[in-house]
Amino acid sequence: MGKIISVANQKGGVGKTTTVVNVSAYLGSRGFKVLCVDFDPQGNATTGFGVRKKTAKATTYDIITGRAEIRDAIVQTECENVSIVPATDSLAGCEVELASAENRVSRLKMKIADCRDDYDYIFIDCPPALGTTTINALVASDGVIVPMLAEFYALEGLSQLVNTIKIVRTNYNPSLDIFGIVFTMFDGRLNVANQVVEEVKKYFPDKVFETKIPRNVRISEAPSYGKPIMYYDRSSRGAESYELLCHEMLGEPLVVKKRRRGIFSLNKK
Ligand SMILES: Nc1ncnc2c1ncn2[C@@H]1O[C@H](COP(=O)(O)OP(=O)(O)OP(=O)(O)O)[C@@H](O)[C@H]1O
Ligand SMILES: [Mg+2]
């Protein structure tokens, strides 16, 4: 049975989608079967995998509003072993549409159950908000990965997110765990960055990933080519850091082999 992991933080632009896309791609390349659920109306994970939204037969909106089954919406990406349930801007409508609907926060959970056995990991890319969509993701998940920036205001955001996680635990999903907090776009030369890491470690001693994702221009370029970083520039610091993060998630030693450029290619259909 696949592990379901929400990647969530209500703050925008902290690296949620980047983490989902790159962790999924690496785990897929290692032979794990991975499903990404794009649960953000921006549809960035869909684009990040080079999947054209116009060609989607069904999207997360259709699933959560009961118009389609999850298997109808799954699209194979060009990355080995990675599939995605795409999202389009129609998903924005579900907050209003589901406002008074029955089981409105457990809809994704019910739908994901149909395909859980087909995957080793299911990652849900949450939108930058704590509304019905993110709550649906948390209710459906075994755990949460929280990407965050090492900035002072990020601490306030983290406490709001943790409160929401507690509410979801109490009311819907008692086993929801925080799998880890990962610092993204990290610059260890900044004092404030190191102070924020220490502060977060004080409150969540076992939850902070040792691997920090550095700010790396190759990571920000990759989505415009519809490729995860490992298929765009395998030798970049960004690719190495996401690989290390995956090692840490899998409980493996934190080392990566230095690579020559361009040795991995996409599965062209
Ligand atoms: N380590 C990094 N180095 C450089 N740029 C990065 C890095 N991680 C993410 N970015 C860039 O920062 C921007 C925000 O990242 P991303 O879209 O992953 O954040 P998000 O939390 O999913 O945003 P949103 O809340 O809007 O969904 C993107 O342009 C992305 O390419
Ligand atoms: Mg995003």
XYZ file of C-alpha atoms and ligand atoms in Angstrom:
301
model
C 0.000 0.000 0.000
C 1.487 3.324 -1.077
C 2.510 5.953 1.418
C 0.512 9.143 0.933
C 2.461 12.324 1.594
C 1.136 15.874 1.414
C 3.660 18.570 0.657
C 2.110 21.551 2.351
C 2.756 25.062 3.539
C 0.183 27.822 3.253
C 2.938 30.282 2.444
C 3.384 30.739 -1.271
C 6.575 30.182 -3.200
C 8.427 28.100 -0.601
C 9.275 25.174 -2.887
C 6.301 22.818 -2.411
C 5.875 22.051 -6.089
C 9.620 21.933 -6.711
C 9.954 19.392 -3.908
C 7.072 17.239 -5.174
C 8.368 17.204 -8.750
C 11.995 16.521 -7.929
C 11.509 14.001 -5.146
C 8.988 12.113 -7.301
C 11.330 12.044 -10.289
C 14.249 10.748 -8.252
C 12.213 8.078 -6.458
C 10.754 7.021 -9.808
C 14.259 6.669 -11.260
C 15.070 4.386 -8.346
C 12.261 2.054 -9.341
C 9.552 3.199 -6.943
C 6.113 3.660 -8.469
C 5.114 7.262 -7.819
C 1.878 9.176 -8.298
C 1.739 12.960 -7.969
C -1.592 14.556 -7.277
C -1.557 18.176 -8.417
C -3.902 19.753 -5.924
C -3.217 23.377 -6.748
C -5.288 25.351 -9.278
C -2.025 26.903 -10.507
C -1.220 23.460 -11.928
C 2.524 23.994 -11.507
C 3.332 20.338 -10.838
C 1.475 19.414 -14.041
C 3.554 21.895 -16.037
C 6.718 20.980 -14.149
C 6.417 17.451 -15.537
C 5.797 18.768 -19.031
C 2.180 17.550 -19.063
C -0.077 19.754 -21.183
C -3.160 20.766 -19.233
C -5.296 20.974 -22.377
C -4.816 17.276 -23.064
C -6.006 16.182 -19.602
C -9.050 13.903 -19.803
C -9.906 14.636 -16.201
C -8.308 16.659 -13.400
C -8.254 16.830 -9.616
C -11.271 19.122 -9.824
C -13.316 16.402 -11.558
C -12.223 13.889 -8.948
C -12.971 15.938 -5.880
C -16.342 17.050 -7.179
C -17.317 13.470 -8.080
C -17.277 13.931 -11.862
C -14.496 11.399 -12.482
C -12.634 8.526 -10.882
C -8.948 8.925 -10.101
C -7.860 6.221 -12.579
C -9.513 8.184 -15.407
C -7.338 11.184 -14.662
C -3.912 9.564 -14.237
C -1.396 10.549 -16.922
C 2.000 8.926 -17.386
C 4.788 11.529 -17.353
C 7.982 11.241 -19.380
C 9.849 10.469 -16.166
C 10.389 6.841 -15.350
C 7.697 5.401 -13.023
C 6.022 8.752 -12.369
C 2.380 9.466 -13.123
C 0.366 12.539 -12.318
C -3.208 13.552 -11.747
C -3.185 16.987 -13.400
C -4.802 20.169 -12.187
C -6.166 23.179 -13.996
C -7.529 26.483 -12.731
C -11.003 24.923 -12.486
C -9.863 23.480 -9.148
C -10.179 26.963 -7.651
C -13.967 26.557 -7.880
C -14.074 23.591 -5.546
C -13.664 25.704 -2.396
C -17.084 27.275 -3.065
C -18.650 24.258 -4.717
C -17.885 21.990 -1.782
C -18.744 24.530 0.917
C -21.883 22.717 1.987
C -21.253 19.336 0.367
C -21.335 16.055 2.227
C -17.922 14.585 3.243
C -16.327 17.645 1.798
C -12.979 17.151 3.514
C -12.656 13.410 2.937
C -13.359 13.346 -0.796
C -9.752 12.995 -1.903
C -9.164 10.273 0.689
C -12.058 8.233 -0.684
C -10.893 8.640 -4.280
C -7.196 7.937 -3.634
C -8.121 4.679 -1.903
C -8.976 3.248 -5.358
C -5.394 3.438 -6.616
C -3.300 3.336 -3.478
C -2.142 -0.223 -4.046
C -0.717 0.647 -7.465
C 1.965 2.986 -6.062
C 4.790 3.072 -3.537
C 4.458 6.811 -2.969
C 1.655 9.263 -3.618
C 2.658 12.924 -3.258
C 0.006 15.622 -3.033
C 1.112 19.103 -4.081
C -0.968 21.474 -1.945
C -1.911 25.058 -2.808
C -0.631 28.000 -0.748
C -3.694 28.138 1.516
C -5.250 26.226 4.390
C -8.684 25.842 2.771
C -10.803 22.842 1.798
C -8.207 21.637 -0.700
C -5.303 21.433 1.727
C -7.548 19.927 4.423
C -8.637 17.237 1.923
C -4.961 16.498 1.285
C -4.152 16.263 5.000
C -7.153 14.048 5.697
C -6.012 11.693 2.912
C -2.343 11.536 3.981
C -0.154 9.420 6.200
C 2.159 12.351 6.693
C 3.223 15.817 5.677
C 6.472 17.212 4.359
C 6.786 20.930 4.989
C 9.143 22.889 2.742
C 10.010 26.218 4.317
C 12.278 29.198 3.857
C 14.737 30.013 6.610
C 13.222 33.433 7.256
C 11.765 34.954 10.385
C 8.169 35.176 9.117
C 8.293 31.527 8.137
C 8.130 30.639 11.845
C 4.663 32.185 12.191
C 3.518 30.330 9.104
C 4.806 27.073 10.537
C 2.830 27.450 13.750
C -0.384 28.071 11.786
C 0.260 24.978 9.711
C 0.975 22.881 12.788
C -2.300 24.061 14.358
C -4.156 22.976 11.244
C -2.421 19.596 11.348
C -3.532 19.224 14.992
C -7.133 20.065 14.072
C -7.085 17.497 11.264
C -5.613 14.913 13.657
C -8.272 15.517 16.283
C -11.211 15.514 13.913
C -10.401 13.332 10.935
C -7.028 11.639 10.765
C -5.449 10.720 14.129
C -2.400 9.085 12.552
C -1.357 12.107 10.465
C 2.358 12.575 11.056
C 4.847 15.311 10.209
C 7.405 13.377 8.159
C 9.772 16.287 8.022
C 10.523 19.947 7.529
C 12.868 20.761 4.679
C 14.576 24.111 4.280
C 14.543 25.265 0.688
C 16.353 28.028 -1.197
C 18.731 27.864 1.727
C 21.755 30.089 2.115
C 23.827 28.964 5.088
C 25.973 32.107 4.889
C 23.111 34.129 6.368
C 22.951 34.309 10.161
C 19.186 34.572 10.138
C 18.920 31.367 8.136
C 20.912 29.409 10.704
C 18.972 31.016 13.569
C 15.654 30.001 12.022
C 16.890 26.414 11.570
C 17.921 26.267 15.251
C 14.576 27.704 16.334
C 12.622 25.146 14.304
C 14.834 22.319 15.633
C 14.041 23.464 19.194
C 10.323 22.884 18.617
C 10.617 19.922 16.258
C 13.842 18.203 17.326
C 13.497 15.103 15.139
C 11.634 16.600 12.224
C 14.110 18.840 10.426
C 15.780 17.168 7.451
C 19.530 17.447 7.649
C 19.558 18.043 3.884
C 18.967 21.678 2.975
C 18.043 22.561 -0.588
C 20.261 25.462 -1.684
C 19.072 28.281 -3.885
C 20.164 27.055 -7.299
C 19.388 28.692 -10.598
C 19.205 25.353 -12.452
C 16.263 24.332 -10.200
C 14.359 27.446 -11.214
C 15.131 26.932 -14.913
C 14.037 23.283 -15.096
C 10.219 23.840 -14.976
C 10.295 25.955 -18.118
C 11.583 22.859 -19.935
C 8.910 20.689 -18.277
C 11.608 18.627 -16.619
C 12.586 17.737 -13.081
C 16.117 18.888 -12.233
C 17.639 15.401 -12.545
C 16.602 15.302 -16.206
C 17.629 18.903 -16.810
C 21.028 19.126 -15.123
C 21.928 16.028 -13.197
C 25.273 17.431 -12.093
C 23.858 20.632 -10.561
C 23.880 21.287 -6.829
C 20.104 21.382 -6.993
C 19.877 17.861 -8.411
C 22.350 16.569 -5.864
C 20.517 18.152 -2.970
C 17.158 16.655 -3.972
C 18.854 13.302 -4.366
C 20.298 13.652 -0.860
C 16.875 14.552 0.486
C 15.519 11.325 -1.007
C 18.360 9.340 0.550
C 17.428 10.857 3.877
C 13.745 10.008 3.373
C 14.708 6.425 2.557
C 17.089 6.182 5.520
C 20.151 5.840 3.266
C 23.637 7.350 3.716
C 23.817 11.016 2.766
C 26.206 10.769 -0.150
C 25.800 11.286 -3.873
C 28.160 10.261 -6.637
C 29.580 13.091 -8.726
C 28.118 12.828 -12.181
C 28.963 13.758 -15.693
C 26.388 15.901 -17.434
C 23.394 14.598 -19.291
C 23.523 10.868 -18.656
C 19.841 10.481 -17.820
C 17.264 11.000 -20.517
C 13.489 11.162 -20.425
C 11.304 8.302 -21.674
C 10.015 9.908 -24.824
C 6.583 8.568 -25.740
N 16.101 25.633 -4.491
C 15.665 26.554 -5.362
N 16.535 27.403 -5.967
C 16.091 28.336 -6.843
N 14.833 28.535 -7.168
C 13.908 27.715 -6.594
C 14.265 26.683 -5.667
N 13.147 26.051 -5.256
C 12.134 26.647 -5.899
N 12.573 27.639 -6.706
C 11.763 28.540 -7.536
O 10.996 29.332 -6.655
C 9.675 29.503 -7.156
C 8.678 28.927 -6.131
O 8.877 27.532 -6.027
P 7.637 26.545 -6.024
O 6.716 26.860 -7.147
O 8.155 25.169 -5.912
O 6.971 26.980 -4.658
P 5.506 26.612 -4.128
O 5.589 26.591 -2.649
O 5.004 25.402 -4.798
O 4.688 27.892 -4.636
P 3.092 28.067 -4.565
O 2.811 28.360 -3.145
O 2.813 29.216 -5.478
O 2.485 26.783 -5.025
C 9.641 28.781 -8.492
O 9.909 29.727 -9.503
C 10.780 27.793 -8.400
O 11.322 27.467 -9.662
Mg 3.219 25.125 -5.864
